[in-house]
Coordinates of C-alpha atoms and ligand atoms in Angstrom, one line a residue:
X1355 CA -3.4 73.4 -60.8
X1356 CA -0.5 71.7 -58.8
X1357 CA 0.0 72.3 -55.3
X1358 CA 2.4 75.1 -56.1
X1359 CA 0.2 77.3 -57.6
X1360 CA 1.4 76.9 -61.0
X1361 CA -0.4 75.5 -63.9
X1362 CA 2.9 73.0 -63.9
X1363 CA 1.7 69.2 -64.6
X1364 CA 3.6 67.1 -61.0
X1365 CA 5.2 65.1 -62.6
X1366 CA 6.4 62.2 -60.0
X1367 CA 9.3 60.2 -60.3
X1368 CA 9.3 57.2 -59.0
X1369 CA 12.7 56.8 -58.0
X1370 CA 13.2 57.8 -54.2
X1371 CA 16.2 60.4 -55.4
X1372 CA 13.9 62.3 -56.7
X1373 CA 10.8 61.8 -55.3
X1374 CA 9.0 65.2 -53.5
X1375 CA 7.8 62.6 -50.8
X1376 CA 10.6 63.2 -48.1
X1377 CA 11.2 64.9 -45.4
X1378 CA 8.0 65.8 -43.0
X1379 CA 4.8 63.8 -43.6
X1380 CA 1.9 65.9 -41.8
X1381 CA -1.7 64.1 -41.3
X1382 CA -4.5 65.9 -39.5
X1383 CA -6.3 65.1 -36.6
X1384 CA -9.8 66.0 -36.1
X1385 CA -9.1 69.1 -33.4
X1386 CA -10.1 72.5 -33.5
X1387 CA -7.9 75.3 -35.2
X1388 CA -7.1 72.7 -37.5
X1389 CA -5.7 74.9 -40.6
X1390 CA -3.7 77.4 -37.8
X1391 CA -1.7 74.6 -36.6
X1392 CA -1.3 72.8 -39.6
X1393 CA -0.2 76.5 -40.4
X1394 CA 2.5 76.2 -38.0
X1395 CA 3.6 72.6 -38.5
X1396 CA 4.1 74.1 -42.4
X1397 CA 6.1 77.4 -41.3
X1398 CA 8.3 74.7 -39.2
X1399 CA 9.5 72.7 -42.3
X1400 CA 6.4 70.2 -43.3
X1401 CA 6.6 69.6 -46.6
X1402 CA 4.1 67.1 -47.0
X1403 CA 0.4 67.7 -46.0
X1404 CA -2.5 64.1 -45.8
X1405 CA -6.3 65.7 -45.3
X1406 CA -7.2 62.3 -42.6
X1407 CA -10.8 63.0 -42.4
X1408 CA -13.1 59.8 -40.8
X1409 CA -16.0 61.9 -40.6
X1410 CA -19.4 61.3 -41.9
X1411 CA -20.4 65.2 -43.0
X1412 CA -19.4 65.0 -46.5
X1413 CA -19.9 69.1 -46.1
X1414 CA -17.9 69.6 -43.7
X1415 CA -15.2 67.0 -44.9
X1416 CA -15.4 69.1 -47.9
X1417 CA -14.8 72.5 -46.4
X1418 CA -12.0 71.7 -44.6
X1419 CA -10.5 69.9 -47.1
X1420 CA -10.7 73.2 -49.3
X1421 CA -9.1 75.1 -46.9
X1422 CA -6.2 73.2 -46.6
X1423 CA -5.8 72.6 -50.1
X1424 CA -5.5 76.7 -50.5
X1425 CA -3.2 76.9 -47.4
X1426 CA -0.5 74.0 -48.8
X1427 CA -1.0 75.5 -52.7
X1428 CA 0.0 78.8 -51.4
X1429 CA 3.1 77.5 -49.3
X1430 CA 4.1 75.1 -52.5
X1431 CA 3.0 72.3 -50.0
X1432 CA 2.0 68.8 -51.2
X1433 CA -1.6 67.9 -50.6
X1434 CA -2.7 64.6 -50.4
X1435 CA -6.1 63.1 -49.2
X1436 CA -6.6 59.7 -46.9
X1437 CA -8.7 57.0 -48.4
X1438 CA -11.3 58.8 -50.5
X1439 CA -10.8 59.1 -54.1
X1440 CA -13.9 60.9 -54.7
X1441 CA -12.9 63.9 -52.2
X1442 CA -9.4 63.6 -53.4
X1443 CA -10.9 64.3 -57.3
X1444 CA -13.2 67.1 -56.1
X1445 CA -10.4 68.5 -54.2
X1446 CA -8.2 68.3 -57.1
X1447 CA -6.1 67.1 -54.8
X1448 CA -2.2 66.4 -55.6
X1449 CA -2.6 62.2 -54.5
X1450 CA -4.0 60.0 -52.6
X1451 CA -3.6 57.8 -49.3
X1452 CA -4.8 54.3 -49.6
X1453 CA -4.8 51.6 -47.0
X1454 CA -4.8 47.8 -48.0
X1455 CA -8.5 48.0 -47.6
X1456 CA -9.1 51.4 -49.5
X1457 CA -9.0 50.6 -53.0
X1458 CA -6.9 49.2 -55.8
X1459 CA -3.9 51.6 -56.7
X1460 CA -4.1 50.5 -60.1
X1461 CA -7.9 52.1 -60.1
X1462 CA -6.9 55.3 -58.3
X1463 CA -4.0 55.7 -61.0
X1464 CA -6.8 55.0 -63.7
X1465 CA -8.8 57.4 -61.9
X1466 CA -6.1 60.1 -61.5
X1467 CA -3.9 59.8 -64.1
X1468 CA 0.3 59.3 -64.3
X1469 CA 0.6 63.0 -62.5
X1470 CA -1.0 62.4 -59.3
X1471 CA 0.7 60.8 -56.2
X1472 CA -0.7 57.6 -55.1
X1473 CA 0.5 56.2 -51.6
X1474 CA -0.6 52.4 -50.0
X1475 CA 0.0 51.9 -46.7
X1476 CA 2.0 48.5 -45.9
X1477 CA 2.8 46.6 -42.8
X1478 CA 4.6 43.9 -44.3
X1479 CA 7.4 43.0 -47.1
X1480 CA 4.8 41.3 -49.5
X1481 CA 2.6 44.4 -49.0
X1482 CA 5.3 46.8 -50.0
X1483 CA 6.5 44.6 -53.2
X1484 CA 2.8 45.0 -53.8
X1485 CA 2.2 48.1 -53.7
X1486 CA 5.6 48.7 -55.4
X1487 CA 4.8 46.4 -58.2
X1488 CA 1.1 48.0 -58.4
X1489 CA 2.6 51.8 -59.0
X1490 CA 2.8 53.4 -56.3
X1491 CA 4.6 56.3 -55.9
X1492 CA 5.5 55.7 -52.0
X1493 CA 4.7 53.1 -49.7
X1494 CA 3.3 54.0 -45.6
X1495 CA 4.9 51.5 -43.7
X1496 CA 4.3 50.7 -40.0
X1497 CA 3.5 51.4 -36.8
X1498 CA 7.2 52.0 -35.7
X1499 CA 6.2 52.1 -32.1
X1500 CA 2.9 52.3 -30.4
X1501 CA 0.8 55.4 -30.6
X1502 CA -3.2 56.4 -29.3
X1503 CA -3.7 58.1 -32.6
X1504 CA -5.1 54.6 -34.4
X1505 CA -5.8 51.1 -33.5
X1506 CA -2.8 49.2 -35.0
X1507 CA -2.6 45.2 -35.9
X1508 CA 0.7 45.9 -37.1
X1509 CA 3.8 47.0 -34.8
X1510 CA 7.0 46.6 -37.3
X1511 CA 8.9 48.8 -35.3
X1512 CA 12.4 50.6 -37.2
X1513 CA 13.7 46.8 -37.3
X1514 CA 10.9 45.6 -39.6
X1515 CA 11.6 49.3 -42.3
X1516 CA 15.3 48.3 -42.6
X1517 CA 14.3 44.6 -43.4
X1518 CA 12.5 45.9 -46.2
X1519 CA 14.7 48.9 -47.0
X1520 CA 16.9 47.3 -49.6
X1521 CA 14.3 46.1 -51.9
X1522 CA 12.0 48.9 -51.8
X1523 CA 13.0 51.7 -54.1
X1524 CA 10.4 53.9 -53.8
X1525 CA 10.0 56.4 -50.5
X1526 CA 8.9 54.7 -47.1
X1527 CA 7.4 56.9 -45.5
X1528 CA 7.4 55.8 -41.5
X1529 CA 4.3 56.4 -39.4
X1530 CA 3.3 55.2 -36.1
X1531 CA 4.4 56.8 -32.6
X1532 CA 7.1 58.9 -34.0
X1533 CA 8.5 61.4 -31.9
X1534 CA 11.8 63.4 -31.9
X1535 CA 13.5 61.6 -29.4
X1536 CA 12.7 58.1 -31.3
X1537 CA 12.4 59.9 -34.9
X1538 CA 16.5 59.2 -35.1
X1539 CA 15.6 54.9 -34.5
X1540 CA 13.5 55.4 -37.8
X1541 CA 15.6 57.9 -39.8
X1542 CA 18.5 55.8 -39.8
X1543 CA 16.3 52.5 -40.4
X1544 CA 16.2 54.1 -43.9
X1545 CA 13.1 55.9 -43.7
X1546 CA 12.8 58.7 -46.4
X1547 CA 9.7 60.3 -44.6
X1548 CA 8.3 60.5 -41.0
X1549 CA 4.3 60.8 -41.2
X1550 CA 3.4 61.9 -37.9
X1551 CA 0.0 63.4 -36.4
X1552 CA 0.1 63.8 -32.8
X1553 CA 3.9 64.9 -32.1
X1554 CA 3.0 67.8 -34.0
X1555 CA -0.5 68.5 -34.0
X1556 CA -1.0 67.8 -30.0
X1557 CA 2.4 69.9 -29.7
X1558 CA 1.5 73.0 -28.0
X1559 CA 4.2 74.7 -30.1
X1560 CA 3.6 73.3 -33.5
X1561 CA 6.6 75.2 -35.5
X1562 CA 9.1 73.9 -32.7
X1563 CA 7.9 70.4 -33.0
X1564 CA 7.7 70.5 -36.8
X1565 CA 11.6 72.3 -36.7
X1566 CA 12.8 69.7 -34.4
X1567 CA 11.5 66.9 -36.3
X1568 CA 12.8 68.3 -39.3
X1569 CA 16.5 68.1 -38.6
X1570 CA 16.6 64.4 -38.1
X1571 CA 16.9 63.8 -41.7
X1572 CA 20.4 65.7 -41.5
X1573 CA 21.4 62.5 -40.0
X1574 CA 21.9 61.5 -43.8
X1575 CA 22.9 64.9 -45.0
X1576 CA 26.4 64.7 -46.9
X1577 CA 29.0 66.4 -44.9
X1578 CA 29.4 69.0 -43.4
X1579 CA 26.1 68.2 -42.6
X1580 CA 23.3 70.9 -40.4
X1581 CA 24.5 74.7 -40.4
X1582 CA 25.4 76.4 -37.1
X1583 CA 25.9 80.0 -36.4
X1584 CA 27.8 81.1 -33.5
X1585 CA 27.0 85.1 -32.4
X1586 CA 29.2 85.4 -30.1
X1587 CA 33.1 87.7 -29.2
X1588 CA 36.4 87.3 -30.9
X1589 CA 39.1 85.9 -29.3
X1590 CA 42.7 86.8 -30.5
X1591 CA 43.9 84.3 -28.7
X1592 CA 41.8 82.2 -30.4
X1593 CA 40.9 79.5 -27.7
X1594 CA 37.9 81.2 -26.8
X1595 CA 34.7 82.8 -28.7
X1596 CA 33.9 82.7 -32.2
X1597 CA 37.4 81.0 -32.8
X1598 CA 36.4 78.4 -30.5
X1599 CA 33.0 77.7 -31.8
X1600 CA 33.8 77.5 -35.6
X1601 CA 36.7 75.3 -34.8
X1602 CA 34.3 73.0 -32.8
X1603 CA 31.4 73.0 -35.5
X1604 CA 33.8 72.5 -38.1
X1605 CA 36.0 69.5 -36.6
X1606 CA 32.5 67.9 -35.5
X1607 CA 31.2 67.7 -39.1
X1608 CA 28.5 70.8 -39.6
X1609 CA 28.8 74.1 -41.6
X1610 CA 30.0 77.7 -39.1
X1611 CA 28.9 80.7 -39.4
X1612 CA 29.8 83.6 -37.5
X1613 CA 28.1 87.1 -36.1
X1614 CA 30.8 89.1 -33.9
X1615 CA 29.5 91.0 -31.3
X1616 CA 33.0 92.4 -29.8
X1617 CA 36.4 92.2 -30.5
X1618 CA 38.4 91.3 -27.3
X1619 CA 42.2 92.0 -27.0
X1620 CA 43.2 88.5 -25.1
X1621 CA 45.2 85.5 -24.9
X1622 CA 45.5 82.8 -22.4
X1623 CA 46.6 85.2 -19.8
X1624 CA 43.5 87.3 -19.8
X1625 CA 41.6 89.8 -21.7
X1626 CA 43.3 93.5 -21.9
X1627 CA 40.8 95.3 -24.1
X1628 CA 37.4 95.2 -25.6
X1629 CA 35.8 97.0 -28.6
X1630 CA 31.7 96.6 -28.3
X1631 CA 30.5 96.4 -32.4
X1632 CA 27.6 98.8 -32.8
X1633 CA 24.7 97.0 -32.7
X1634 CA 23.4 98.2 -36.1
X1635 CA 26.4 95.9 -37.5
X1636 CA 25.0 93.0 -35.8
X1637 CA 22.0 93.2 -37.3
X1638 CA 23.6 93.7 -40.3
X1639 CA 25.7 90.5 -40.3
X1640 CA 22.6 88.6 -39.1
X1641 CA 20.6 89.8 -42.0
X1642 CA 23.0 88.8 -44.2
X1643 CA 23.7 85.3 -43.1
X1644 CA 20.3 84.5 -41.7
X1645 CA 18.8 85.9 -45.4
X1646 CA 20.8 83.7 -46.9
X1647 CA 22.2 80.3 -45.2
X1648 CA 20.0 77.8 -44.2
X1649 CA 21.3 77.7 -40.5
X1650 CA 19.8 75.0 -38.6
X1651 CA 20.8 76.0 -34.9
X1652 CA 22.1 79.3 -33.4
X1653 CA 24.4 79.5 -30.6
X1654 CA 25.3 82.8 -28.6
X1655 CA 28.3 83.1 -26.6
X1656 CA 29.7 87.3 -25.1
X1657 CA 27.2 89.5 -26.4
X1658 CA 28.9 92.5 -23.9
X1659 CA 25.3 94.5 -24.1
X1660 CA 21.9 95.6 -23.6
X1661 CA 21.5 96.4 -27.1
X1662 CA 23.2 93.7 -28.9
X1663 CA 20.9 91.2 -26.8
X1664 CA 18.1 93.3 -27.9
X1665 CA 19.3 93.2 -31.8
X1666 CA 19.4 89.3 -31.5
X1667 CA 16.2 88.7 -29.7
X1668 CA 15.0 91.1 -32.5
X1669 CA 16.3 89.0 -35.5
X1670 CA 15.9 85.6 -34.3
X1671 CA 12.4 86.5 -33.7
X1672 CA 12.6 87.9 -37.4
X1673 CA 13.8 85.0 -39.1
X1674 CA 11.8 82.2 -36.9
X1675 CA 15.2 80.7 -35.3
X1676 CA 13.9 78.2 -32.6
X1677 CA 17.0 75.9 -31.8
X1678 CA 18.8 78.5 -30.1
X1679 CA 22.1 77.8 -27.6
X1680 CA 22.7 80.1 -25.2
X1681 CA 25.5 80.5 -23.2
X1682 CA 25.2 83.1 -20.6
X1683 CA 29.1 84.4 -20.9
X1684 CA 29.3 86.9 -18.2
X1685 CA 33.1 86.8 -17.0
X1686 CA 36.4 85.8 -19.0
X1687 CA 38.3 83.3 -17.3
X1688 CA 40.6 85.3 -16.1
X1689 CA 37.7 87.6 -14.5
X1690 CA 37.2 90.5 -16.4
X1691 CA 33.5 91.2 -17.3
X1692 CA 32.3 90.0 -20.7
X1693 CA 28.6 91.8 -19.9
X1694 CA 27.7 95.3 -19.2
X1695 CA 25.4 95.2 -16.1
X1696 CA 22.3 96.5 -17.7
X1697 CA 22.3 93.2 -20.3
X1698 CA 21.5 90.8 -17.6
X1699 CA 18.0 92.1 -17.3
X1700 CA 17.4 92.1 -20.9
X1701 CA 19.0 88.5 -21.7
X1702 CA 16.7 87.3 -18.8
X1703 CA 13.6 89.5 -20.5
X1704 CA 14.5 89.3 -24.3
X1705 CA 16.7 86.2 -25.2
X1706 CA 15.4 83.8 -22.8
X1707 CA 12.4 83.5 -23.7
X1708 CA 13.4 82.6 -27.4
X1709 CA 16.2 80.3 -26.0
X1710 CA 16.2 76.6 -26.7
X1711 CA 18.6 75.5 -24.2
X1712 CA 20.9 77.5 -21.4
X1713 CA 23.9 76.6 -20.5
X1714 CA 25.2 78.8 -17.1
X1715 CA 27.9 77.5 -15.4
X1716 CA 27.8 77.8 -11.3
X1717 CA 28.2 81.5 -11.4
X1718 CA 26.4 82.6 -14.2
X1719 CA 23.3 80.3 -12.8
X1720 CA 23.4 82.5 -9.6
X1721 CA 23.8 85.6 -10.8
X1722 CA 21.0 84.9 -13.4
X1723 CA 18.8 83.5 -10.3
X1724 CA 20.2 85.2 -7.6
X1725 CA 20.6 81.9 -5.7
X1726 CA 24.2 80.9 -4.3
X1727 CA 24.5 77.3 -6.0
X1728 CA 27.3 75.0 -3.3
X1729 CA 25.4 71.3 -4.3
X1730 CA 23.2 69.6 -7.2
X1731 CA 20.2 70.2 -5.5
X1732 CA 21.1 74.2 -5.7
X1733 CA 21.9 73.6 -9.4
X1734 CA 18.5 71.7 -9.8
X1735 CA 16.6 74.9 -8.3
X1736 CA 18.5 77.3 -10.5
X1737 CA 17.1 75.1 -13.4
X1738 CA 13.4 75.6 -12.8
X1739 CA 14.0 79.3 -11.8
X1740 CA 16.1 80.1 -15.2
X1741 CA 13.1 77.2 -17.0
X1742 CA 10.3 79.8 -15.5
X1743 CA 11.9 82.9 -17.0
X1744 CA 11.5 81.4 -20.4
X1745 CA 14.7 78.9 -21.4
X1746 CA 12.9 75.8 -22.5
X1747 CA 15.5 73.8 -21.6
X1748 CA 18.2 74.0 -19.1
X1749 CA 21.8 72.7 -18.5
X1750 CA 23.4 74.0 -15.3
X1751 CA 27.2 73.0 -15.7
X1752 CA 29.4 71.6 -12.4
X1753 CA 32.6 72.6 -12.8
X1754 CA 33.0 75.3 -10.8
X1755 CA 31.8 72.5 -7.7
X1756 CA 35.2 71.8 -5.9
X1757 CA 34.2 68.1 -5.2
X1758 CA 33.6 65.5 -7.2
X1759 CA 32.9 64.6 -10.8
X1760 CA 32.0 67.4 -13.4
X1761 CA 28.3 66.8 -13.0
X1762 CA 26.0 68.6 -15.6
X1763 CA 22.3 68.8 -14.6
X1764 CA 19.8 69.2 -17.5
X1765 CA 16.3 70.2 -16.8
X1766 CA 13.5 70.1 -19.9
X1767 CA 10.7 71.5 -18.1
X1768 CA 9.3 67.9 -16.2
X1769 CA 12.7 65.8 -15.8
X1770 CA 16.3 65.9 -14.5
X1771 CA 19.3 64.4 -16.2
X1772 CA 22.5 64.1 -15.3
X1773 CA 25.5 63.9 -17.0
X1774 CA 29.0 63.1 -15.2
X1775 CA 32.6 62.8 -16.4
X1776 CA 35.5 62.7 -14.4
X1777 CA 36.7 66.2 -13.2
X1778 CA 40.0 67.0 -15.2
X1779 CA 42.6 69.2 -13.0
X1780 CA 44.2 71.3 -15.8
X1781 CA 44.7 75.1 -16.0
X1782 CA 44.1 74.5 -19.6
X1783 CA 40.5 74.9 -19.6
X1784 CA 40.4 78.2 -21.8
X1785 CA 37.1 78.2 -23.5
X1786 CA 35.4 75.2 -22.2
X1787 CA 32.4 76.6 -22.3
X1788 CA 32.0 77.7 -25.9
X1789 CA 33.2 74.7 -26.8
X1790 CA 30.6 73.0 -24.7
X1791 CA 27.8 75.1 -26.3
X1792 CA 28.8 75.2 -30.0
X1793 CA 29.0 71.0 -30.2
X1794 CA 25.7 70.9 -28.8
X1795 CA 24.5 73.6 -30.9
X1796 CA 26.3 71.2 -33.9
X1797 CA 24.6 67.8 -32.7
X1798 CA 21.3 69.4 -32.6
X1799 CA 22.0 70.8 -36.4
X1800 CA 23.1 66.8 -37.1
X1801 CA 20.1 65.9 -36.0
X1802 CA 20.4 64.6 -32.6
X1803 CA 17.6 64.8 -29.9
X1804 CA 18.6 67.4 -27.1
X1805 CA 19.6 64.8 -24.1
X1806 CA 22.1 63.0 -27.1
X1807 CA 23.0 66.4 -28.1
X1808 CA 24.3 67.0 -24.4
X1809 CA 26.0 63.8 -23.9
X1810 CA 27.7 63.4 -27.1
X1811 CA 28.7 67.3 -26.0
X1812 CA 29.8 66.5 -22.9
X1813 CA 32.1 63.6 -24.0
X1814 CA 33.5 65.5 -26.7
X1815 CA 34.8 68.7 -24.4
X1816 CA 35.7 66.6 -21.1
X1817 CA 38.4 64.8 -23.7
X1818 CA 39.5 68.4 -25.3
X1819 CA 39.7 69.6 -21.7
X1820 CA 42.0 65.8 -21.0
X1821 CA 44.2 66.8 -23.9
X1822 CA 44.1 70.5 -23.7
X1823 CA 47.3 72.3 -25.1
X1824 CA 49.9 74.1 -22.8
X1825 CA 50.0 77.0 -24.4
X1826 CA 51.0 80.8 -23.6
X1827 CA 51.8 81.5 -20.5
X1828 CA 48.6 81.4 -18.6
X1829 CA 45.1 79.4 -19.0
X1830 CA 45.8 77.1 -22.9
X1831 CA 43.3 76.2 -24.8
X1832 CA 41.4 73.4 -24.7
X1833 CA 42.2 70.6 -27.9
X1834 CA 39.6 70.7 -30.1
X1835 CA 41.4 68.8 -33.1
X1836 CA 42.6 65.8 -31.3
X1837 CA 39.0 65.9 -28.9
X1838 CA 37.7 65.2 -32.7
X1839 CA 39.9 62.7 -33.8
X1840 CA 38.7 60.4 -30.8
X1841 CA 35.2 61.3 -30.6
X1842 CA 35.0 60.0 -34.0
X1843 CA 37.2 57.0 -33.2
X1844 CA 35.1 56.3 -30.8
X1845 CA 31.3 56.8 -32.5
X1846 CA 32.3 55.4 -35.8
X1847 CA 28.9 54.6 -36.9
X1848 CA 27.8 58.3 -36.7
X1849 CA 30.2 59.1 -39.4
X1850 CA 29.7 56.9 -42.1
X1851 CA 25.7 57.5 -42.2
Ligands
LIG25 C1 1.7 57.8 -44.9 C2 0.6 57.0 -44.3 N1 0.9 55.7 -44.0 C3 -0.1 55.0 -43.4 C4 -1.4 55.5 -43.2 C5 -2.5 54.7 -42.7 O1 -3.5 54.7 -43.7 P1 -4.6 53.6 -43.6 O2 -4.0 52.3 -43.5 O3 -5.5 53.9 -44.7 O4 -5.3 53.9 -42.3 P2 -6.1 55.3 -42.0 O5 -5.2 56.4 -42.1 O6 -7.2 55.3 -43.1 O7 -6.7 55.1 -40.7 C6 -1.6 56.9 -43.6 N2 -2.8 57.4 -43.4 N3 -0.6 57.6 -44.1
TZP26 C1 -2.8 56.9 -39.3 C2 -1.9 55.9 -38.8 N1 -1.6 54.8 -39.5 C3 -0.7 54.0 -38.9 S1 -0.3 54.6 -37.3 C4 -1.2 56.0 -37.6 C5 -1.3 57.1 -36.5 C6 -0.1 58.0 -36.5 O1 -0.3 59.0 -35.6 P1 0.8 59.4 -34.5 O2 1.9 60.1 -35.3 O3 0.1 60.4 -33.6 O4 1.3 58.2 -33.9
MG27 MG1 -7.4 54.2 -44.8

């Protein structure tokens, strides 16, 4: 029976269009809770699954190997074993791994038959036209970059996958050292898997690593490419809220989606009224876009209270959202209260703690910290405080400084980053900060680590603010349409990937 549980013979195609091998490429390690956090790494978007097992207890290689077979057959996960065709028979195993030293693949295809996958690891050019010519169904190919998981003779880095991209037409799956932050380096080398052990499996959140890892490969996605939904206000005047956010997501190449929270009677002179949506109706529109669209981040904007925060904490715990953008909207630029006062407390007790990244500006970082914020090194302390109630990543954003350049300061739980542009003096500024939190919400869907996610973020919204439009009589809009235009001008390569 195949790895989905059906009596269905896999049949694999060779060509790489329609090849199952894509995506995430799981191998064990030897640690405890094995099957739990290979669990996790599955829940998280691994598709693939390699039993790597060097031990000499043919028992216990055995047991474990069963158990992982059940778990990836139940989840419709494919299970491969490493080097040994005799466990990978008695497993019934979907393939198997082989390294140049591990066997013929013509034998293990003898052995196997056509409906099994057979993968050879390869470290050169000739290896891979090997291994192509020999029937394999996929070709290994690396290290990419150093790693502690394996002694390695062979570092080919990205460089070496696209010298051998173009006359391999089977999947490549990269291995070696992968990591999100250098995943992207291999992903656009042409890779059409990432096999990776320790920046899941040593991960102490296994799902987050896996769901990180997993939206690299929208770097390729047609467009729009990577799904966003914004829960967030209306706008009427539309340079603010939800308006905002879809118009930033859209322009910057990803799919919108929208939850409102409130309706807000406004324009760019301020906000004159405010109708709360019950909160029952905001779970209702996230059930039926989260039940349905595969959204790859989530980014929250004015959710005006206690409840609503609650209802969101509540479904994005439901539906296992992990790349979540928060932006702490507290006050309209004009001042009137976006929040009721009871919500702070619960968005610091209930939405934090599921929050990918924050993004307060000065005063929302000090009424969330209770800190008064006048320099970086305030902003830096309101970072750890907001990273200790839960955020797992933090930007505290400048503007609201008097002196200087716009100066962002991003904390990730060990390091600082800063990002600077020069400050723009324009009354023009009306909703900067969704706009802010909605592209990084889309550059994380696209695929981008966090700090490239920020900076590619920050550029786009300090030239929307530079060209923002003059309209109404009070605080215009920032300009997200023309901000577009030159961000892709500027960043051509990103767009024809
Ligand atoms: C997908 C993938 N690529 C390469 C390897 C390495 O396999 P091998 O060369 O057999 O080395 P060991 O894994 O046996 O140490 C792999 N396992 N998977
Ligand atoms: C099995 C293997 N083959 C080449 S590198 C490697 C180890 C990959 O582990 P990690 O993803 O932790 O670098
Ligand atoms: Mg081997």
């Amino acid at each position: 029976m195949g790895s989905n549980g059906h009596n269905l013979r896999l049949v694999v195609n060779r060509d790489k269009q329609d090849s199952p091998i894509r995506g995430l490429y799981l191998i064990t390690d030897h640690g405890d809770r094995l099957a739990e956090r290979v669990e996790a790494a599955i829940d998280g978007g691994v598709r693939i699954v390699q039993y790597r097992n060097k031990g000499k207890d043919r028992a216990q290689r055995y047991a474990v190997g069963e158990e992982l077979r059940d778990l990836c057959r139940q989840r419709g996960v494919i299970f491969i074993v490493n080097d040994d065709l005799d466990l990978a028979q008695q497993l019934k195993a979907d393939g198997i791994h082989l390294g140049q030293e591990d066997g013929d693949p013509r034998i293990a295809r003898r052995e196997l038959g056509p409906g099994k996958i057979i993968g050879v690891s390869t470290h050169t050019m000739e290896e891979a036209l090997a291994a192509q010519a020999a029937g394999a169904d996929y070709i290994g190919f690396g290290a990419m970059f150093p790693t502690n998981s394996k002694e390695i003779e062979h570092l080919v880095g990205p460089e070496g996958l696209a010298a051998i991209r173009s006359r391999i037409m089977i999947p490549i799956v990269a291995i070696g050292g992968i990591t999100r932050d250098n995943g992207p380096r291999v992903v656009d080398a042409g890779a059409d898997a990432l096999a990776v052990i320790s920046a899941v499996l040593a991960h102490p959140d296994p799902f987050l690593a896996a769901t990180e890892l997993g939206l690299l490969f929208n770097r390729r996605a047609a467009y729009p490419r990577g799904a966003v939904l914004t829960v967030a206000g209306s706008d009427s005047g539309g340079g603010a809220g939800i308006q905002a956010d879809l118009k930033t997501v859209t322009l910057l190449g990803s799919y919108g989606s929208s939850v409102i929270t409130a309706l807000t009677a406004q324009n760019t002179r301020g906000v004159s009224g405010i109708h709360g949506v019950p909160p029952s109706f905001v779970a209702e529109q996230l059930d039926a876009v989260l039940s349905d669209i595969p959204v790859d981040a989530v980014k929250t904007g004015m959710l005006f209270s206690a409840e609503i925060i609650a209802t969101v904490a509540e479904k994005l715990a439901e539906y296992r959202k992990r790349i979540v953008v928060v932006d702490p909207v507290m006050v309209a630029k004009g001042g009137a209260p976006l929040i009721d006062r009871g919500a702070v407390n619960v968005l610091k007790d209930r939405l934090m703690p599921r929050t990918y990244l924050l993004t307060p500006n000065i005063p929302e970082a000090e009424r969330l910290t209770g800190l008064t914020i006048v320099d970086e090194e305030g902003m830096q302390e309101a970072a750890r405080r907001l990273f200790r109630l839960g955020a797992r990543n933090v930007l505290v954003k400048g503007g609201h400084l008097v002196a200087g350049d716009a100066v962002d300061i991003l904390f990730d739980g060990s390091a600082f980053h800063r990002f600077t542009a020069p400050r723009i003096l324009s009354k023009n500024t009306h909703g900067t900060g969704c706009t802010y939190a909605s592209a990084i919400a889309t550059y994380l869907a696209q695929g981008e680590p966090l700090r490239e996610a920020v900076g590619r973020a920050k550029e786009f919204v300090t030239v929307a603010i530079r060209l923002g439009q003059p309209l109404g009589r009070g605080h215009g809009p920032v300009n997200h349409l023309l901000a577009a235009d030159e961000v892709r001008d500027r960043n051509p390569e990103t767009e024809n990937q």
